[in-house]
Every structure is written in structure tokens, then in C-alpha cells.
Coordinates of C-alpha atoms and ligand atoms in Angstrom, one line a residue:
M1 CA 110.3 144.2 81.2
K2 CA 112.2 140.9 81.5
A3 CA 114.7 139.3 83.8
V4 CA 116.8 136.1 84.1
V5 CA 118.1 134.2 87.1
S6 CA 121.5 132.5 87.4
L7 CA 121.8 129.7 89.9
N8 CA 124.9 127.8 91.1
S9 CA 123.6 125.2 93.5
G10 CA 126.1 123.2 95.5
S11 CA 126.0 120.9 98.5
S12 CA 126.0 123.5 101.2
S13 CA 125.5 126.7 99.3
I14 CA 123.4 128.2 96.5
K15 CA 125.0 131.2 94.7
F16 CA 122.6 133.3 92.6
A17 CA 122.2 136.4 90.6
L18 CA 119.2 138.3 89.2
Y19 CA 119.5 140.3 86.0
T20 CA 117.1 142.6 84.2
L21 CA 117.6 143.2 80.5
D22 CA 118.8 146.5 79.0
A23 CA 117.4 147.9 75.8
R24 CA 119.7 145.7 73.7
G25 CA 118.7 142.6 75.7
G26 CA 122.0 142.4 77.7
P27 CA 122.0 141.4 81.4
V28 CA 122.1 144.2 84.0
L29 CA 122.8 142.9 87.6
A30 CA 119.8 143.6 89.8
A31 CA 121.0 141.6 92.8
G32 CA 123.3 138.8 93.6
G33 CA 124.2 136.7 96.7
K34 CA 124.1 133.3 98.2
I35 CA 122.5 131.0 100.7
E36 CA 125.3 129.5 102.8
G37 CA 125.2 126.9 105.6
I38 CA 122.6 124.6 104.0
G39 CA 122.2 121.6 106.3
T40 CA 123.5 123.5 109.3
A41 CA 122.5 127.1 109.9
P42 CA 121.3 128.6 106.5
R43 CA 121.8 132.3 105.8
L44 CA 120.5 134.1 102.8
T45 CA 122.4 137.3 101.9
A46 CA 122.0 139.5 98.8
R47 CA 123.3 142.8 97.6
D48 CA 122.2 145.0 94.7
A49 CA 124.6 146.2 92.0
A50 CA 125.8 149.1 94.2
G51 CA 126.7 146.7 97.0
V52 CA 123.8 147.6 99.2
V53 CA 122.5 144.7 101.3
V54 CA 118.9 143.9 100.0
A55 CA 118.4 140.6 101.9
D56 CA 119.9 139.1 105.1
R57 CA 117.9 136.2 106.5
T58 CA 118.7 133.3 108.8
W59 CA 116.9 130.2 110.0
P60 CA 117.3 128.6 113.4
A61 CA 119.4 125.4 113.1
D62 CA 116.7 123.2 114.6
A63 CA 114.1 124.4 112.1
A64 CA 116.2 124.9 109.1
P65 CA 114.5 124.2 105.7
D66 CA 116.2 121.7 103.4
H67 CA 117.8 122.5 100.1
G68 CA 114.6 122.4 98.0
A69 CA 112.6 124.5 100.4
L70 CA 115.4 127.1 100.6
L71 CA 115.6 127.3 96.8
E72 CA 111.8 127.8 96.7
T73 CA 112.1 130.6 99.3
L74 CA 115.0 132.2 97.3
F75 CA 113.1 132.0 94.0
A76 CA 110.0 133.7 95.6
W77 CA 112.3 136.3 97.1
G78 CA 113.9 136.9 93.7
V79 CA 110.5 137.2 91.9
D80 CA 109.4 139.7 94.5
H81 CA 112.6 141.7 94.4
L82 CA 112.4 141.9 90.6
G83 CA 108.9 143.6 91.0
D84 CA 107.5 144.3 87.5
H85 CA 110.2 142.4 85.7
E86 CA 109.1 139.0 84.5
V87 CA 111.5 136.1 84.9
I88 CA 111.8 134.5 81.4
A89 CA 114.4 131.8 82.1
V90 CA 116.7 130.3 84.7
G91 CA 120.3 129.4 83.9
H92 CA 122.1 126.8 86.0
R93 CA 125.7 125.9 86.5
V94 CA 125.9 122.1 85.9
V95 CA 129.3 120.8 86.7
H96 CA 129.4 117.9 84.3
G97 CA 128.5 117.7 80.7
G98 CA 130.5 114.6 80.0
T99 CA 131.8 114.0 76.5
A100 CA 128.4 114.7 74.9
F101 CA 127.7 118.4 75.8
A102 CA 130.1 120.9 74.4
A103 CA 127.7 123.9 74.8
P104 CA 124.8 125.0 77.1
R105 CA 121.5 123.2 76.5
R106 CA 117.9 123.9 77.2
V107 CA 116.7 121.4 79.8
D108 CA 114.1 118.8 78.8
P109 CA 113.4 115.4 80.4
A110 CA 115.8 113.6 78.0
L111 CA 118.6 116.0 78.9
L112 CA 117.9 115.5 82.6
D113 CA 118.2 111.8 82.2
A114 CA 121.5 112.1 80.3
L115 CA 122.8 114.4 83.1
D116 CA 121.6 112.1 85.8
A117 CA 123.7 109.4 84.2
L118 CA 126.8 111.6 84.6
S119 CA 126.2 112.0 88.4
P120 CA 128.6 109.1 89.3
L121 CA 131.4 111.2 87.6
A122 CA 130.7 114.2 90.0
P123 CA 128.7 112.7 92.9
L124 CA 129.4 115.7 95.2
H125 CA 128.1 118.4 92.8
Q126 CA 126.0 117.1 89.9
P127 CA 123.0 115.8 92.0
H128 CA 122.7 119.2 93.7
N129 CA 122.8 121.0 90.3
L130 CA 120.1 118.7 88.9
S131 CA 117.9 118.9 92.0
A132 CA 117.8 122.7 91.6
I133 CA 116.6 122.3 88.1
R134 CA 113.9 119.9 89.3
T135 CA 112.8 122.2 92.1
I136 CA 112.4 125.1 89.7
A137 CA 110.6 122.9 87.1
A138 CA 108.1 121.8 89.8
L139 CA 107.5 125.4 90.8
R140 CA 107.3 126.8 87.2
P141 CA 106.9 124.0 84.7
D142 CA 106.7 126.4 81.8
L143 CA 109.8 128.4 82.6
P144 CA 112.7 127.6 80.3
Q145 CA 115.8 126.4 82.1
I146 CA 119.3 126.3 80.6
A147 CA 122.1 124.0 81.8
C148 CA 125.6 125.5 81.4
F149 CA 128.4 123.0 81.8
D150 CA 131.6 123.6 83.7
T151 CA 133.3 121.0 81.4
A152 CA 132.1 122.5 78.1
F153 CA 134.9 125.1 77.7
H154 CA 137.5 122.2 77.8
H155 CA 135.5 120.0 75.4
D156 CA 137.7 120.5 72.3
R157 CA 141.1 120.1 73.9
P158 CA 143.6 117.9 72.0
E159 CA 143.0 114.2 72.6
V160 CA 146.4 113.9 74.3
A161 CA 145.3 116.3 77.0
T162 CA 142.3 114.2 77.9
R163 CA 143.9 110.8 78.4
F164 CA 145.2 109.1 81.5
A165 CA 147.9 106.4 81.0
L166 CA 145.3 103.7 81.8
P167 CA 143.9 100.9 79.7
R168 CA 142.0 102.2 76.6
A169 CA 138.7 100.6 77.7
L170 CA 138.6 102.8 80.8
H171 CA 139.1 106.0 78.7
D172 CA 136.3 104.8 76.5
E173 CA 134.1 104.3 79.6
G174 CA 134.6 108.0 80.5
I175 CA 137.6 107.8 82.8
R176 CA 139.5 110.7 81.3
R177 CA 140.5 114.3 82.0
Y178 CA 137.5 116.6 81.6
G179 CA 138.6 119.9 83.3
F180 CA 136.3 122.2 85.3
H181 CA 135.9 125.9 86.1
G182 CA 134.9 126.3 82.4
L183 CA 132.3 129.1 83.0
S184 CA 135.0 131.1 84.8
Y185 CA 137.6 130.6 82.0
E186 CA 135.0 131.3 79.3
Y187 CA 134.1 134.6 81.0
V188 CA 137.8 135.5 81.5
A189 CA 138.6 134.7 77.9
A190 CA 135.7 136.8 76.7
R191 CA 136.7 139.8 78.9
L192 CA 140.3 139.5 77.7
A193 CA 139.1 139.6 74.1
Q194 CA 137.4 142.9 74.9
V195 CA 140.2 144.6 77.0
D196 CA 143.3 143.2 75.2
P197 CA 142.5 141.5 71.9
A198 CA 146.2 141.0 71.1
M199 CA 146.8 139.1 74.4
A200 CA 143.6 137.1 74.0
A201 CA 144.8 135.9 70.6
G202 CA 148.0 134.5 72.1
R203 CA 149.1 131.9 74.5
V204 CA 147.6 132.7 77.9
I205 CA 147.4 130.8 81.2
A206 CA 144.4 131.7 83.4
A207 CA 144.7 131.0 87.1
H208 CA 141.4 130.6 88.8
L209 CA 142.6 130.6 92.5
G210 CA 139.6 130.5 94.9
N211 CA 138.5 127.8 97.4
G212 CA 138.6 125.6 94.3
A213 CA 141.6 126.3 92.2
S214 CA 142.8 125.4 88.7
L215 CA 144.8 126.6 85.8
C216 CA 143.8 126.7 82.1
A217 CA 146.2 127.1 79.2
M218 CA 144.5 128.8 76.3
R219 CA 145.6 129.5 72.7
A220 CA 143.5 132.1 71.0
G221 CA 140.9 132.0 73.7
R222 CA 140.4 128.2 73.6
S223 CA 141.3 125.7 76.3
V224 CA 144.3 123.5 75.3
D225 CA 145.1 122.1 78.7
T226 CA 144.0 122.4 82.3
T227 CA 145.0 121.1 85.7
M228 CA 141.7 119.6 86.8
G229 CA 141.1 116.2 85.4
F230 CA 138.5 113.5 86.0
T231 CA 137.3 115.3 89.1
A232 CA 137.7 118.8 90.6
L233 CA 140.2 117.1 93.0
D234 CA 143.0 117.1 90.6
G235 CA 145.8 119.6 90.0
L236 CA 146.5 122.5 92.3
M237 CA 146.4 122.5 96.1
M238 CA 143.1 124.1 97.2
G239 CA 141.3 125.3 100.3
T240 CA 140.4 121.8 101.5
R241 CA 141.3 119.6 98.5
S242 CA 144.6 118.0 98.1
G243 CA 145.1 118.5 94.3
S244 CA 147.2 115.9 92.4
L245 CA 148.5 113.2 94.6
D246 CA 150.6 110.1 94.0
P247 CA 147.7 107.5 93.4
G248 CA 149.8 105.2 95.6
V249 CA 148.8 107.4 98.6
V250 CA 145.2 106.6 98.0
L251 CA 145.9 102.9 97.9
H252 CA 148.0 103.1 101.0
L253 CA 145.3 104.9 102.9
Q254 CA 142.9 102.2 102.1
T255 CA 145.0 99.0 102.3
R256 CA 147.4 99.9 105.0
C257 CA 145.7 102.6 107.1
G258 CA 142.3 101.0 106.9
L259 CA 140.4 104.0 105.7
S260 CA 137.1 103.3 103.9
P261 CA 136.5 104.9 100.4
A262 CA 134.1 107.4 102.1
E263 CA 136.8 108.3 104.6
V264 CA 139.4 108.8 101.9
E265 CA 136.9 110.9 100.0
D266 CA 136.3 113.1 103.0
L267 CA 140.0 113.4 103.7
L268 CA 140.9 114.4 100.1
Y269 CA 138.0 116.8 99.5
K270 CA 137.4 118.3 102.9
R271 CA 140.4 118.0 105.2
S272 CA 143.4 118.5 102.9
G273 CA 144.8 121.5 101.0
L274 CA 145.4 124.7 102.9
L275 CA 143.3 123.4 105.8
G276 CA 145.2 120.1 106.1
V277 CA 148.7 121.5 105.8
S278 CA 148.1 124.5 108.1
G279 CA 145.9 122.6 110.6
L280 CA 144.3 126.1 111.0
S281 CA 142.1 127.2 108.2
S282 CA 141.1 126.7 104.5
D283 CA 140.9 130.4 104.1
M284 CA 144.0 132.1 102.5
R285 CA 143.2 135.4 104.1
A286 CA 143.2 133.9 107.5
L287 CA 146.5 132.1 106.8
S288 CA 148.1 135.3 105.5
Q289 CA 147.3 137.0 108.8
S290 CA 148.6 134.2 110.9
S291 CA 152.1 134.1 112.3
A292 CA 152.1 130.3 112.8
P293 CA 154.9 128.5 110.9
E294 CA 152.3 125.9 109.7
A295 CA 150.3 128.7 108.0
R296 CA 153.5 129.9 106.2
E297 CA 154.2 126.3 105.1
A298 CA 150.7 125.9 103.7
I299 CA 151.0 129.2 101.7
D300 CA 154.5 128.3 100.5
L301 CA 153.2 124.9 99.2
F302 CA 150.2 126.6 97.5
A303 CA 152.4 129.0 95.6
W304 CA 155.0 126.4 94.8
R305 CA 152.5 124.0 93.4
A306 CA 150.8 126.6 91.3
T307 CA 154.1 127.8 89.9
R308 CA 155.1 124.2 89.1
E309 CA 151.8 123.5 87.3
M310 CA 152.1 126.8 85.5
A311 CA 155.5 125.8 84.1
G312 CA 154.0 122.5 82.8
L313 CA 151.2 124.4 81.1
I314 CA 153.7 126.8 79.4
A315 CA 154.9 123.6 77.6
S316 CA 151.4 122.6 76.7
I317 CA 150.9 125.8 74.7
G318 CA 154.5 126.2 73.5
G319 CA 155.4 129.4 75.3
L320 CA 153.6 132.2 77.0
D321 CA 152.2 135.6 76.1
G322 CA 150.2 136.4 79.2
I323 CA 148.9 135.3 82.6
V324 CA 145.5 136.2 84.0
F325 CA 144.8 135.9 87.7
T326 CA 141.1 135.5 88.8
A327 CA 138.8 134.4 91.7
G328 CA 139.1 135.2 95.4
I329 CA 142.9 134.6 95.9
G330 CA 143.8 135.5 92.3
E331 CA 142.0 138.8 92.4
N332 CA 142.9 139.9 96.0
N333 CA 146.2 138.3 97.1
A334 CA 149.2 140.2 95.8
D335 CA 151.6 138.1 97.7
I336 CA 150.5 134.8 96.0
R337 CA 150.5 136.5 92.6
A338 CA 154.0 137.9 93.2
R339 CA 155.4 134.5 94.3
I340 CA 154.0 132.7 91.2
C341 CA 155.4 135.4 88.9
Q342 CA 158.8 135.4 90.6
G343 CA 158.9 131.6 90.3
L344 CA 158.4 132.0 86.5
A345 CA 161.1 134.7 86.1
W346 CA 163.1 132.2 84.1
A347 CA 160.3 132.2 81.5
G348 CA 160.3 136.0 81.2
V349 CA 157.5 136.7 83.7
A350 CA 157.9 139.9 85.7
V351 CA 155.6 141.7 88.1
D352 CA 155.4 145.5 88.9
E353 CA 155.4 145.6 92.7
T354 CA 153.3 148.8 93.0
A355 CA 150.7 147.8 90.3
N356 CA 150.4 144.4 92.0
A357 CA 150.0 145.7 95.5
R358 CA 147.2 148.0 94.1
H359 CA 145.5 145.1 92.3
R360 CA 145.7 147.0 89.0
P361 CA 144.3 145.4 85.9
I362 CA 147.9 145.0 84.5
I363 CA 150.5 144.0 87.1
S364 CA 153.5 143.4 84.8
P365 CA 155.9 146.2 84.2
P366 CA 155.3 148.5 81.2
G367 CA 156.6 147.0 78.0
A368 CA 157.0 143.5 79.5
G369 CA 157.1 140.7 76.9
I370 CA 154.6 138.7 79.0
T371 CA 151.5 140.7 80.2
V372 CA 150.2 139.7 83.6
R373 CA 146.6 140.8 84.3
V374 CA 144.0 140.6 87.0
V375 CA 140.5 139.9 85.6
P376 CA 137.6 139.5 88.1
T377 CA 135.6 136.5 87.1
D378 CA 131.8 136.3 87.0
E379 CA 130.4 132.8 86.4
E380 CA 126.8 134.0 87.1
R381 CA 127.0 136.6 84.3
M382 CA 128.4 133.9 82.0
I383 CA 125.4 131.7 82.8
A384 CA 123.0 134.7 82.2
L385 CA 124.7 135.4 78.8
H386 CA 124.3 131.8 77.7
T387 CA 120.8 131.6 79.0
L388 CA 119.8 134.8 77.0
R389 CA 121.5 133.5 73.9
L390 CA 119.7 130.2 73.9
I391 CA 116.3 131.8 74.7
E392 CA 116.8 134.1 71.7
E393 CA 117.9 131.3 69.4
N394 CA 114.8 129.3 70.4
A395 CA 112.4 132.3 70.1
Ligands
ADP401 P1 134.9 130.0 95.8 O1 135.8 129.0 95.1 O2 134.2 129.4 97.0 O3 134.0 130.8 94.9 P2 136.4 132.4 96.2 O4 136.7 132.6 94.7 O5 135.5 133.3 96.9 O6 136.0 130.9 96.5 O7 137.9 132.4 96.9 C1 138.0 132.2 98.3 C2 139.4 132.4 98.7 O8 139.8 133.8 98.3 C3 139.7 132.3 100.2 O9 140.9 131.7 100.4 C4 139.8 133.8 100.7 O10 140.6 133.9 101.8 C5 140.3 134.5 99.4 N1 139.9 135.9 99.4 C6 138.7 136.3 99.1 N2 138.6 137.6 99.2 C7 139.8 138.1 99.6 C8 140.4 139.3 99.9 N3 139.7 140.5 99.8 N4 141.7 139.4 100.3 C9 142.4 138.2 100.4 N5 141.9 137.0 100.1 C10 140.7 136.9 99.7

């Protein structure tokens, strides 16, 4: 009996899922969860497929293990939890595959070197993704590991969607628009093809609205344009990230306000977005429950920016057949979905209030020309599917 592990290792958290294989070799969720608070007060929580808590462990802040030690503990817990099932591979989310990697790859030393070289393009994420691979390799050198890239889904976009209006040499050096959240979009596109093949074959905008947020315009299930660019800072307003900004602001902060590059980075990644505008919280649920005018302003700006970027993407794919909302806000916040759809009424988008309030799979009115759906994303399952496919191909 076999099993695979999916890992999504970030700077302060590790998300994971354990899957056993069914008779046809497909992944069946055994448990999933996360370690949060790495570097401060770590907490490991996991639930089984029925939602029952199967792990809840904390460490005192003064004796908290580091990232690598926590991952070792997690892996040991996973192997133990899986009992008789043998882990045959580990799949990882790797944020950057650069221009070279258009599909998941089995990890070997040469690939690790190539991915290390991409770390300057994603300094906040890539090193953590790669150190997780190295930790597992040290523990279990024989265990196949698969790197699944967040950029890969966007790899084949038209050239025009990848270029900044900068000197050519910079584009050639890799300063270009890559796009992220690719595992989420790939999962959503695959689900859509199962539940609504006609819509999946058309022009669809997927809205991944979570702490990180972006949009992806797809034609026939392939990415044509997306709001994130060179980094995951671009595009929509997010929980703590600014999204697109006049680059003159960045210059001003450094040359006139005297902020160092590290301070600007901290400001744009960690102190902006919903948190910065509200001054209260990065969490949309908390803001929705607040009566403070600043919370309202932050929500208004989030919805307005998403609507405006959506309108741009409609042009990128030459019209619109459907919208898919996904991730924490997209799946759970009817108000944000309604505001975005109402803002696109001119384009023929409509929302059925009751269906939306109930988070139904289809939230557009019956017979609407543009179908609006809610599709829960599952990046960990996408990683598991890629991992199993590569293991089978190499068998
Ligand atoms: P991440 O990008 O960290 O994976 P999520 O996809 O979990 O983030 O999204 C987090 C956001 O979704 C937060 O703003 C949170 O308030 C919101 N959210 C999550 N669950 C709900 C819910 N049940 N109701 C309303 N908002 C929710």
C-alpha cells in the first residue's frame, strides 16, 4: 500500500497533505494540515479527510525548533500516521521555474542547482521551497522528490503578455512577467473541464482571492494573461501586499523618504494591502465584521481593484464566457464576489443573490450568458497528481 506527500514550504508556514492511493492509483486524502508560526511559536495541526483533528502540537517559543527540524518532525509524524502505507514520493510546490521549466520535474542535483540560481527572482519563497527538498533528501536520499512550479501554468502565454516596457536586455536577463498561483489555476482548470466542459473550453477568468491574490485569464484551459508579474507582489491588492503600484512610489520611498531597499520590501510585502489600508487586519473576515470606516475603505479598494483588473483581462482574451472564484475569499466571501460581478454588469456579468449567499457551485442566474462559478482550489492535490504522474512515467 502506497502513499505520497505534498509539501508547500514557506517562510513561516509549511502546508502539507498525505495521500494514500486508491485501486486505480489516484490520490485519496489521508490527512492535511500545516505548521504555522515557524520562527515564533510553531503549531502543527492536521485533520483527516472527514475533518477530524488528528494532530495538534505546539512548541514553547523559547525552545522552538527551526524550519528543518520542524519538517523532520512533520515527516516522521506523517510516516507514522500513514501506518502500513509506504511513502513512495514527495511532491513540492516550488514557486519559480523560470523560463526553463514548463512542467514538474523530478529533483536531482542539477535541477537543484538550476533552481538555486532562480532564488534571486523569488528571494522570499524559493529558498524555503528548496531547503524543504534538501531536508527530505538528507532524511531519505532514495525517495523520489518532484518539484511542481507555480510559474509553469503560465509558461506558454503569448510573448506580449510576458514583457515589461523595459530595455530588451533586461527581458533577456529574466526581468519579465512570469505569473504565479499556477498550481491553483491548473487545478481549477482541470476541475472545470470535469464539471463544465463547455465553459472550460471558452474564455474564463479565474480569481484566486486568498491572502495572496491574482487573476488568470484562460482560453480553453490555458493561461493567456495573469495579474502577477515578475514577483508575487504585482497585480491585485492582497492581505499584506500592495499589488501593482506606480514604480515612482518605490523610487520616492527610497530617494525622498530615505527607506532602505529592505524597508521598502517589508512595507510592500508585509505592511500594505488590506492591513495597510485598514490599519486593522490583513484578514478579510475580520474586516467584514468591523464597523470601522477604514475597514470599509480597504474592502472597497480590494473589490474595486479586482474588478478593474478583471476588466483588463476580458480584453486579453477577447471577451468572456465565465468567471471562477477560488481560495479563501473567493470561496467564502459572497459580498466580494457580488461587488466584482456587479462591477462587470456592463460586460454581461450577473449574479444570483440567493445562490451567491449560499456559496452554490454556480452563482450566476439560470440561463446567464456568462457563467459564474465557485470552485474550491486544492494546490496540494495538484502537487500529488503531478507527483504520481511523474513517478509512473519514470517507473
Ligand atoms: P492563503 O493565500 O494563505 O492560502 P487563504 O486562501 O486561506 O489564504 O485565504 C485567506 C483569506 O480568506 C483571509 O482574508 C480570510 O479572511 C478569508 N477567508 C477564509 N475563510 C473564510 C470564511 N469562511 N469566510 C470568510 N472569509 C474567509
